[in-house]
mmCIF file of C-alpha atoms in Angstrom:
data_model
loop_
_atom_site.group_PDB
_atom_site.id
_atom_site.type_symbol
_atom_site.label_atom_id
_atom_site.label_comp_id
_atom_site.label_asym_id
_atom_site.label_seq_id
_atom_site.Cartn_x
_atom_site.Cartn_y
_atom_site.Cartn_z
ATOM 1 C CA MET A 1 -110.407 -40.184 59.837
ATOM 2 C CA MET A 2 -108.408 -37.392 61.423
ATOM 3 C CA MET A 3 -110.357 -34.742 59.443
ATOM 4 C CA GLY A 4 -112.467 -31.343 60.216
ATOM 5 C CA GLY A 5 -111.330 -28.172 61.761
ATOM 6 C CA GLY A 6 -112.707 -26.453 58.589
ATOM 7 C CA GLU A 7 -110.210 -24.435 56.948
ATOM 8 C CA LEU A 8 -107.365 -25.810 58.613
ATOM 9 C CA PRO A 9 -104.773 -26.809 56.070
ATOM 10 C CA GLY A 10 -103.892 -30.473 55.115
ATOM 11 C CA LEU A 11 -100.672 -31.659 56.884
ATOM 12 C CA LEU A 12 -99.792 -35.337 55.712
ATOM 13 C CA VAL A 13 -98.105 -37.795 58.293
ATOM 14 C CA HIS A 14 -96.706 -41.137 57.791
ATOM 15 C CA GLU A 15 -98.673 -42.371 61.117
ATOM 16 C CA ILE A 16 -99.636 -41.345 63.765
ATOM 17 C CA GLY A 17 -97.624 -44.009 66.524
ATOM 18 C CA GLY A 18 -96.047 -47.293 66.259
ATOM 19 C CA VAL A 19 -92.554 -47.271 64.776
ATOM 20 C CA CYS A 20 -92.138 -44.417 62.198
ATOM 21 C CA GLY A 21 -95.397 -42.426 63.573
ATOM 22 C CA ILE A 22 -95.608 -38.620 64.659
ATOM 23 C CA LEU A 23 -96.148 -39.178 68.862
ATOM 24 C CA HIS A 24 -99.520 -38.896 70.360
ATOM 25 C CA SER A 25 -98.166 -36.626 72.700
ATOM 26 C CA HIS A 26 -97.877 -33.947 69.642
ATOM 27 C CA VAL A 27 -101.106 -34.716 67.887
ATOM 28 C CA ALA A 28 -102.989 -31.981 70.139
ATOM 29 C CA PHE A 29 -100.874 -29.703 69.232
ATOM 30 C CA LEU A 30 -100.449 -30.335 65.354
ATOM 31 C CA LYS A 31 -104.108 -30.199 65.079
ATOM 32 C CA LYS A 32 -104.337 -26.534 66.282
ATOM 33 C CA HIS A 33 -102.949 -25.413 63.268
ATOM 34 C CA PHE A 34 -103.559 -28.449 60.586
ATOM 35 C CA CYS A 35 -106.091 -31.064 59.492
ATOM 36 C CA LEU A 36 -104.251 -34.073 60.341
ATOM 37 C CA ILE A 37 -103.567 -36.627 57.344
ATOM 38 C CA THR A 38 -102.118 -40.051 57.458
ATOM 39 C CA MET A 39 -100.897 -41.711 54.775
ATOM 40 C CA LYS A 40 -103.085 -44.902 54.957
ATOM 41 C CA GLU A 41 -106.354 -42.417 54.908
ATOM 42 C CA PHE A 42 -104.615 -40.100 51.867
ATOM 43 C CA LEU A 43 -103.573 -43.833 50.041
ATOM 44 C CA GLU A 44 -107.378 -45.207 50.533
ATOM 45 C CA ASN A 45 -109.026 -41.755 49.390
ATOM 46 C CA ARG A 46 -106.373 -40.214 47.108
ATOM 47 C CA LYS A 47 -108.613 -38.232 45.041
ATOM 48 C CA GLN A 48 -110.497 -36.175 47.858
ATOM 49 C CA MET A 49 -106.698 -35.829 49.883
ATOM 50 C CA SER A 50 -104.656 -34.856 47.350
ATOM 51 C CA LYS A 51 -106.339 -31.862 46.526
ATOM 52 C CA LYS A 52 -106.017 -30.792 50.613
ATOM 53 C CA VAL A 53 -102.795 -31.676 51.333
ATOM 54 C CA GLN A 54 -100.478 -28.267 51.751
ATOM 55 C CA ALA A 55 -97.514 -29.366 53.622
ATOM 56 C CA ILE A 56 -96.091 -32.785 54.762
ATOM 57 C CA TYR A 57 -94.335 -33.371 58.128
ATOM 58 C CA LEU A 58 -91.330 -35.992 57.743
ATOM 59 C CA TRP A 59 -90.920 -37.696 61.520
ATOM 60 C CA TRP A 60 -87.832 -39.705 61.005
ATOM 61 C CA HIS A 61 -87.510 -39.862 57.146
ATOM 62 C CA ARG A 62 -91.343 -41.090 56.914
ATOM 63 C CA PRO A 63 -93.113 -40.741 54.135
ATOM 64 C CA ALA A 64 -90.678 -41.435 51.493
ATOM 65 C CA ILE A 65 -90.853 -38.649 49.280
ATOM 66 C CA ASP A 66 -90.912 -39.598 45.621
ATOM 67 C CA ARG A 67 -92.101 -38.180 42.167
ATOM 68 C CA GLU A 68 -95.224 -39.832 42.145
ATOM 69 C CA LEU A 69 -96.051 -38.682 45.753
ATOM 70 C CA LEU A 70 -95.023 -35.137 44.550
ATOM 71 C CA GLN A 71 -97.031 -35.762 41.264
ATOM 72 C CA SER A 72 -99.858 -36.228 43.013
ATOM 73 C CA LEU A 73 -100.117 -33.454 45.845
ATOM 74 C CA PRO A 74 -100.927 -30.152 43.320
ATOM 75 C CA ASN A 75 -101.451 -28.160 46.288
ATOM 76 C CA LEU A 76 -98.098 -29.016 48.392
ATOM 77 C CA LYS A 77 -96.256 -26.142 49.193
ATOM 78 C CA VAL A 78 -94.058 -26.997 52.028
ATOM 79 C CA ILE A 79 -91.985 -30.059 53.668
ATOM 80 C CA ALA A 80 -90.549 -29.683 57.271
ATOM 81 C CA ASN A 81 -88.283 -32.413 58.113
ATOM 82 C CA SER A 82 -87.962 -33.487 62.013
ATOM 83 C CA GLY A 83 -84.144 -33.130 62.268
ATOM 84 C CA ALA A 84 -81.006 -31.558 60.166
ATOM 85 C CA GLY A 85 -79.985 -34.158 57.949
ATOM 86 C CA MET A 86 -81.623 -33.853 54.573
ATOM 87 C CA ASP A 87 -79.573 -36.559 53.086
ATOM 88 C CA HIS A 88 -82.299 -38.801 52.932
ATOM 89 C CA LEU A 89 -84.352 -36.161 50.962
ATOM 90 C CA ASP A 90 -83.773 -35.564 47.043
ATOM 91 C CA LEU A 91 -83.632 -31.752 47.157
ATOM 92 C CA GLU A 92 -83.391 -30.834 43.834
ATOM 93 C CA LEU A 93 -86.349 -32.885 43.137
ATOM 94 C CA ILE A 94 -88.557 -31.422 45.340
ATOM 95 C CA ALA A 95 -87.647 -27.819 44.653
ATOM 96 C CA SER A 96 -88.619 -28.559 40.864
ATOM 97 C CA PHE A 97 -92.108 -29.226 42.376
ATOM 98 C CA GLY A 98 -91.556 -25.850 43.796
ATOM 99 C CA VAL A 99 -91.925 -26.723 47.125
ATOM 100 C CA LYS A 100 -89.759 -25.466 49.929
ATOM 101 C CA MET A 101 -88.081 -27.000 52.941
ATOM 102 C CA ALA A 102 -87.652 -26.873 56.209
ATOM 103 C CA ASN A 103 -85.203 -28.661 59.208
ATOM 104 C CA ALA A 104 -84.949 -28.291 62.600
ATOM 105 C CA PRO A 105 -81.636 -27.651 63.663
ATOM 106 C CA ARG A 106 -82.196 -25.442 66.353
ATOM 107 C CA ALA A 107 -84.205 -27.889 68.329
ATOM 108 C CA VAL A 108 -81.364 -31.056 67.901
ATOM 109 C CA SER A 109 -77.933 -29.598 68.900
ATOM 110 C CA SER A 110 -77.785 -29.608 72.802
ATOM 111 C CA SER A 111 -79.412 -32.864 72.511
ATOM 112 C CA THR A 112 -77.367 -34.442 70.304
ATOM 113 C CA ALA A 113 -73.808 -33.077 71.292
ATOM 114 C CA ASP A 114 -75.248 -34.538 74.954
ATOM 115 C CA THR A 115 -75.423 -38.019 72.986
ATOM 116 C CA GLY A 116 -72.034 -37.478 71.707
ATOM 117 C CA MET A 117 -70.801 -37.066 75.076
ATOM 118 C CA ALA A 118 -72.243 -40.162 76.402
ATOM 119 C CA LEU A 119 -71.018 -41.785 73.811
ATOM 120 C CA LEU A 120 -67.298 -40.720 74.755
ATOM 121 C CA LEU A 121 -67.519 -41.117 78.442
ATOM 122 C CA ALA A 122 -69.687 -44.747 77.983
ATOM 123 C CA SER A 123 -66.304 -46.025 75.753
ATOM 124 C CA ALA A 124 -63.655 -44.721 77.961
ATOM 125 C CA ARG A 125 -65.121 -46.353 81.204
ATOM 126 C CA ARG A 126 -66.047 -49.213 79.295
ATOM 127 C CA LEU A 127 -69.448 -49.111 80.532
ATOM 128 C CA VAL A 128 -71.307 -51.383 78.414
ATOM 129 C CA GLU A 129 -68.969 -54.147 79.548
ATOM 130 C CA GLY A 130 -69.217 -53.318 82.920
ATOM 131 C CA TYR A 131 -73.184 -53.504 83.334
ATOM 132 C CA GLN A 132 -72.972 -56.807 81.599
ATOM 133 C CA ILE A 133 -70.639 -58.032 84.372
ATOM 134 C CA ALA A 134 -72.531 -56.405 87.218
ATOM 135 C CA VAL A 135 -76.066 -58.488 85.589
ATOM 136 C CA SER A 136 -74.207 -62.080 85.044
ATOM 137 C CA SER A 137 -75.493 -64.774 87.093
ATOM 138 C CA THR A 138 -71.993 -66.080 86.563
ATOM 139 C CA VAL A 139 -69.182 -63.765 87.172
ATOM 140 C CA GLU A 140 -68.451 -62.967 91.182
ATOM 141 C CA TYR A 141 -66.340 -59.947 90.742
ATOM 142 C CA SER A 142 -65.096 -57.350 88.013
ATOM 143 C CA LYS A 143 -61.634 -58.223 86.881
ATOM 144 C CA ALA A 144 -59.046 -55.892 88.257
ATOM 145 C CA ASP A 145 -58.270 -55.155 83.989
ATOM 146 C CA LEU A 146 -61.276 -53.867 83.208
ATOM 147 C CA LEU A 147 -59.751 -50.581 83.008
ATOM 148 C CA GLY A 148 -60.815 -47.560 80.912
ATOM 149 C CA VAL A 149 -58.805 -44.510 79.622
ATOM 150 C CA GLU A 150 -59.112 -41.025 81.493
ATOM 151 C CA VAL A 151 -61.405 -38.338 79.856
ATOM 152 C CA THR A 152 -60.113 -35.188 81.824
ATOM 153 C CA GLY A 153 -56.977 -33.997 80.213
ATOM 154 C CA ALA A 154 -57.579 -35.918 77.151
ATOM 155 C CA THR A 155 -57.426 -34.299 73.752
ATOM 156 C CA LEU A 156 -60.667 -34.458 71.535
ATOM 157 C CA GLY A 157 -61.013 -33.892 68.219
ATOM 158 C CA ILE A 158 -64.082 -32.702 66.471
ATOM 159 C CA ILE A 159 -64.656 -33.422 63.032
ATOM 160 C CA GLY A 160 -67.396 -30.992 61.789
ATOM 161 C CA MET A 161 -67.737 -27.657 64.023
ATOM 162 C CA GLY A 162 -71.218 -26.314 63.256
ATOM 163 C CA SER A 163 -73.909 -26.293 65.933
ATOM 164 C CA ILE A 164 -73.673 -29.688 67.173
ATOM 165 C CA GLY A 165 -70.053 -29.919 67.536
ATOM 166 C CA TYR A 166 -69.668 -26.500 68.995
ATOM 167 C CA LYS A 167 -71.865 -27.489 72.016
ATOM 168 C CA ILE A 168 -70.037 -30.624 72.073
ATOM 169 C CA ALA A 169 -66.373 -28.062 72.591
ATOM 170 C CA LEU A 170 -68.355 -26.811 75.365
ATOM 171 C CA ARG A 171 -69.254 -29.719 77.198
ATOM 172 C CA ALA A 172 -65.973 -30.871 76.330
ATOM 173 C CA LYS A 173 -64.310 -27.927 77.890
ATOM 174 C CA ALA A 174 -65.949 -28.905 81.516
ATOM 175 C CA PHE A 175 -63.636 -31.865 81.460
ATOM 176 C CA LYS A 176 -60.853 -30.024 80.784
ATOM 177 C CA MET A 177 -60.142 -31.807 77.579
ATOM 178 C CA ASN A 178 -57.858 -30.249 75.304
ATOM 179 C CA ILE A 179 -59.721 -29.519 72.374
ATOM 180 C CA LEU A 180 -59.228 -29.581 68.314
ATOM 181 C CA TYR A 181 -61.607 -29.354 65.571
ATOM 182 C CA HIS A 182 -61.698 -29.501 61.483
ATOM 183 C CA ASN A 183 -64.111 -28.211 59.673
ATOM 184 C CA ARG A 184 -64.775 -26.624 56.213
ATOM 185 C CA THR A 185 -64.925 -22.957 57.606
ATOM 186 C CA ARG A 186 -62.619 -22.002 60.439
ATOM 187 C CA ARG A 187 -65.037 -20.666 63.349
ATOM 188 C CA LYS A 188 -64.439 -16.649 64.588
ATOM 189 C CA ALA A 189 -61.208 -16.202 67.125
ATOM 190 C CA GLU A 190 -63.206 -15.542 69.830
ATOM 191 C CA GLU A 191 -65.536 -18.765 69.345
ATOM 192 C CA GLU A 192 -62.526 -20.687 69.808
ATOM 193 C CA HIS A 193 -61.159 -18.709 72.660
ATOM 194 C CA ALA A 194 -64.752 -19.917 74.611
ATOM 195 C CA VAL A 195 -63.839 -23.394 74.138
ATOM 196 C CA GLY A 196 -60.207 -23.506 74.092
ATOM 197 C CA ALA A 197 -60.425 -25.012 70.580
ATOM 198 C CA ALA A 198 -57.599 -25.167 67.901
ATOM 199 C CA TYR A 199 -57.962 -25.143 64.168
ATOM 200 C CA CYS A 200 -56.501 -28.202 62.240
ATOM 201 C CA GLN A 201 -56.907 -27.119 58.652
ATOM 202 C CA GLU A 202 -55.846 -30.400 57.822
ATOM 203 C CA MET A 203 -58.044 -33.309 58.904
ATOM 204 C CA GLU A 204 -54.909 -35.902 59.372
ATOM 205 C CA ASP A 205 -52.996 -33.874 61.791
ATOM 206 C CA LEU A 206 -56.458 -34.110 64.091
ATOM 207 C CA LEU A 207 -56.437 -37.467 63.471
ATOM 208 C CA GLN A 208 -52.985 -38.342 64.593
ATOM 209 C CA ARG A 209 -53.318 -36.162 67.350
ATOM 210 C CA ALA A 210 -56.472 -36.565 69.140
ATOM 211 C CA ASP A 211 -57.215 -39.376 71.756
ATOM 212 C CA PHE A 212 -61.026 -39.395 70.715
ATOM 213 C CA VAL A 213 -62.478 -38.349 67.191
ATOM 214 C CA LEU A 214 -66.013 -37.393 67.742
ATOM 215 C CA VAL A 215 -67.683 -37.036 64.166
ATOM 216 C CA ALA A 216 -70.438 -34.546 63.748
ATOM 217 C CA VAL A 217 -70.351 -33.486 59.795
ATOM 218 C CA SER A 218 -73.165 -32.725 58.224
ATOM 219 C CA PRO A 219 -74.450 -35.489 55.895
ATOM 220 C CA THR A 220 -73.725 -34.787 52.297
ATOM 221 C CA PRO A 221 -72.147 -36.493 48.979
ATOM 222 C CA GLN A 222 -68.791 -35.033 49.852
ATOM 223 C CA THR A 223 -68.966 -36.385 53.368
ATOM 224 C CA ARG A 224 -69.754 -39.752 51.799
ATOM 225 C CA ARG A 225 -66.929 -42.340 53.629
ATOM 226 C CA LEU A 226 -64.677 -39.217 55.150
ATOM 227 C CA LEU A 227 -63.150 -41.964 57.021
ATOM 228 C CA GLY A 228 -61.558 -44.748 55.842
ATOM 229 C CA GLU A 229 -59.014 -46.976 55.759
ATOM 230 C CA ARG A 230 -56.004 -44.283 55.442
ATOM 231 C CA GLU A 231 -57.482 -41.709 58.212
ATOM 232 C CA LEU A 232 -58.736 -44.641 60.322
ATOM 233 C CA GLY A 233 -54.192 -45.781 60.126
ATOM 234 C CA LEU A 234 -53.325 -42.264 60.935
ATOM 235 C CA MET A 235 -55.122 -42.766 64.617
ATOM 236 C CA LYS A 236 -53.386 -43.200 67.643
ATOM 237 C CA PRO A 237 -54.325 -47.233 68.942
ATOM 238 C CA THR A 238 -55.085 -45.846 71.993
ATOM 239 C CA ALA A 239 -57.797 -43.859 70.393
ATOM 240 C CA THR A 240 -61.508 -44.208 70.230
ATOM 241 C CA LEU A 241 -63.747 -43.022 67.297
ATOM 242 C CA ILE A 242 -67.381 -41.701 68.148
ATOM 243 C CA ASN A 243 -69.922 -41.290 65.190
ATOM 244 C CA ILE A 244 -72.813 -38.844 66.244
ATOM 245 C CA SER A 245 -73.113 -38.334 62.158
ATOM 246 C CA ARG A 246 -74.342 -40.974 59.301
ATOM 247 C CA GLY A 247 -73.090 -44.221 58.922
ATOM 248 C CA ALA A 248 -72.463 -43.701 55.896
ATOM 249 C CA VAL A 249 -69.451 -40.952 56.769
ATOM 250 C CA LEU A 250 -67.393 -44.095 57.547
ATOM 251 C CA ASP A 251 -65.859 -47.164 55.764
ATOM 252 C CA GLN A 252 -67.702 -49.477 58.282
ATOM 253 C CA GLU A 253 -65.932 -52.485 57.002
ATOM 254 C CA ALA A 254 -62.372 -50.261 57.500
ATOM 255 C CA LEU A 255 -63.629 -49.501 60.943
ATOM 256 C CA LEU A 256 -64.275 -53.408 61.572
ATOM 257 C CA ARG A 257 -60.997 -54.299 60.465
ATOM 258 C CA ALA A 258 -59.252 -51.463 62.316
ATOM 259 C CA LEU A 259 -60.987 -52.585 65.921
ATOM 260 C CA GLN A 260 -60.304 -56.298 65.213
ATOM 261 C CA THR A 261 -56.133 -55.661 64.568
ATOM 262 C CA GLY A 262 -56.131 -53.548 67.334
ATOM 263 C CA ALA A 263 -55.283 -50.394 64.846
ATOM 264 C CA ILE A 264 -57.718 -48.228 67.160
ATOM 265 C CA ARG A 265 -58.672 -48.625 70.672
ATOM 266 C CA ALA A 266 -62.172 -48.499 70.822
ATOM 267 C CA ALA A 267 -65.803 -47.041 68.911
ATOM 268 C CA ALA A 268 -68.726 -45.765 70.147
ATOM 269 C CA LEU A 269 -71.438 -45.359 66.999
ATOM 270 C CA ASP A 270 -74.908 -43.757 67.567
ATOM 271 C CA VAL A 271 -75.625 -44.080 63.147
ATOM 272 C CA THR A 272 -74.961 -46.803 61.187
ATOM 273 C CA ILE A 273 -75.629 -48.378 57.940
ATOM 274 C CA PRO A 274 -77.367 -49.413 57.687
ATOM 275 C CA GLU A 275 -80.278 -49.066 60.385
ATOM 276 C CA PRO A 276 -80.045 -51.158 62.080
ATOM 277 C CA LEU A 277 -77.395 -53.267 61.426
ATOM 278 C CA PRO A 278 -77.847 -57.072 60.375
ATOM 279 C CA ARG A 279 -77.517 -58.939 63.709
ATOM 280 C CA ASP A 280 -74.639 -60.982 62.430
ATOM 281 C CA HIS A 281 -72.470 -57.980 61.682
ATOM 282 C CA GLY A 282 -69.225 -57.544 62.857
ATOM 283 C CA LEU A 283 -69.526 -54.382 64.589
ATOM 284 C CA LEU A 284 -71.905 -56.088 66.864
ATOM 285 C CA LYS A 285 -69.758 -58.567 68.144
ATOM 286 C CA LEU A 286 -66.919 -56.731 69.132
ATOM 287 C CA LYS A 287 -66.329 -56.210 73.198
ATOM 288 C CA ASN A 288 -64.455 -52.687 72.086
ATOM 289 C CA VAL A 289 -67.711 -51.325 70.540
ATOM 290 C CA ILE A 290 -70.820 -49.817 71.720
ATOM 291 C CA VAL A 291 -73.826 -49.130 69.041
ATOM 292 C CA THR A 292 -76.918 -47.062 70.121
ATOM 293 C CA PRO A 293 -80.099 -46.927 67.614
ATOM 294 C CA HIS A 294 -79.617 -43.601 66.515
ATOM 295 C CA LEU A 295 -80.787 -42.003 69.381
ATOM 296 C CA GLY A 296 -78.995 -38.539 69.098
ATOM 297 C CA CYS A 297 -81.615 -36.121 69.486
ATOM 298 C CA LYS A 298 -84.344 -38.247 71.036
ATOM 299 C CA THR A 299 -84.910 -36.916 74.215
ATOM 300 C CA GLU A 300 -89.009 -35.176 74.970
ATOM 301 C CA GLN A 301 -88.226 -32.187 75.007
ATOM 302 C CA ALA A 302 -86.342 -31.964 71.861
ATOM 303 C CA ALA A 303 -88.760 -34.045 70.351
ATOM 304 C CA TYR A 304 -91.473 -31.642 71.076
ATOM 305 C CA MET A 305 -88.921 -28.528 69.939
ATOM 306 C CA ILE A 306 -89.067 -30.413 66.659
ATOM 307 C CA THR A 307 -92.759 -30.238 66.197
ATOM 308 C CA GLU A 308 -92.885 -26.762 67.414
ATOM 309 C CA GLU A 309 -90.008 -25.948 64.958
ATOM 310 C CA ALA A 310 -91.489 -27.541 62.079
ATOM 311 C CA VAL A 311 -94.661 -25.978 62.778
ATOM 312 C CA GLU A 312 -92.938 -22.370 62.992
ATOM 313 C CA ASN A 313 -91.803 -23.338 59.586
ATOM 314 C CA ILE A 314 -94.762 -24.333 57.701
ATOM 315 C CA LEU A 315 -96.790 -21.590 59.254
ATOM 316 C CA ALA A 316 -94.358 -19.513 57.713
ATOM 317 C CA ALA A 317 -94.511 -21.219 54.033
ATOM 318 C CA LEU A 318 -97.915 -21.138 53.988
ATOM 319 C CA ASN A 319 -98.039 -17.481 54.674
ATOM 320 C CA GLY A 320 -95.662 -16.404 52.781
ATOM 321 C CA LEU A 321 -93.615 -15.648 55.278
ATOM 322 C CA PRO A 322 -89.194 -16.585 55.383
ATOM 323 C CA MET A 323 -89.177 -19.929 57.076
ATOM 324 C CA PRO A 324 -86.461 -19.471 59.671
ATOM 325 C CA SER A 325 -84.893 -22.746 58.953
ATOM 326 C CA GLU A 326 -85.264 -23.164 54.935
ATOM 327 C CA VAL A 327 -82.991 -25.653 53.258
ATOM 328 C CA LEU A 328 -82.282 -24.786 49.781
ATOM 329 C CA PRO A 329 -80.447 -26.949 46.849
ATOM 330 C CA SER A 330 -76.837 -27.025 47.056
#
């Protein structure tokens, strides 16, 4: 049992290691500040453990937070999430128990922006197809018509110009891309000028003009199915769609039809619904689609920064101080 540490506050985590557990390399840092309690330990000794837990650290959406769990934790004060998106949580329910919430926007923005640009470049230059040809035992050479499209000088449309979207724009500027963006609120003039971005008040305008459409909106009820058949139909047949937001932002069946019929050139998806997709899903059978397993901010450095940000928020909440990344119910 991972107990000890005297008066250290109890921190509930799903598990250590495994598919959804906190990383072994983070344990020593967490144990400097908390008494770690796994869900298995909690469930095996609920009566004793329930009063010890003062905080929960969610690592990739685990453990699941429901009314039953919240009712069983009378001293719970704060839940810290290992990422920016909070769409997997019932924020109203959690707040009704007097529990504060925090996310980790600072830690994830640069690495997620890198993932967005990696997908854009990989799709443009057909890197996955090229790799499969290079390692094939039956192909002797690459066909002359394995042609990609230029990124330099192309028009990039960013839907969602928050911290991640803005860092994508900074990267795209280095490729001399023409940058359009659509956002709920317009950026300051000096911020637009710094990356050479032009604001599109209507998303439809962006969709009609962009060679690459990159979706980086925050996952909210308002952004669910933001892009469907009508929106995809506005895109150029030579355009590529990149999604690093959430799978639910797209109508996946409409996207599948658009890719099959040539309504758009290609798609690169780091997020799907569900994750992973069923093995027989049509999107997995198309050559003009790249699907990655929600790599987003998954780098060693970002993962540790996420945990550092979570600890900072939890300690602030437990000490009655302002939380740097507090999330309030909308």
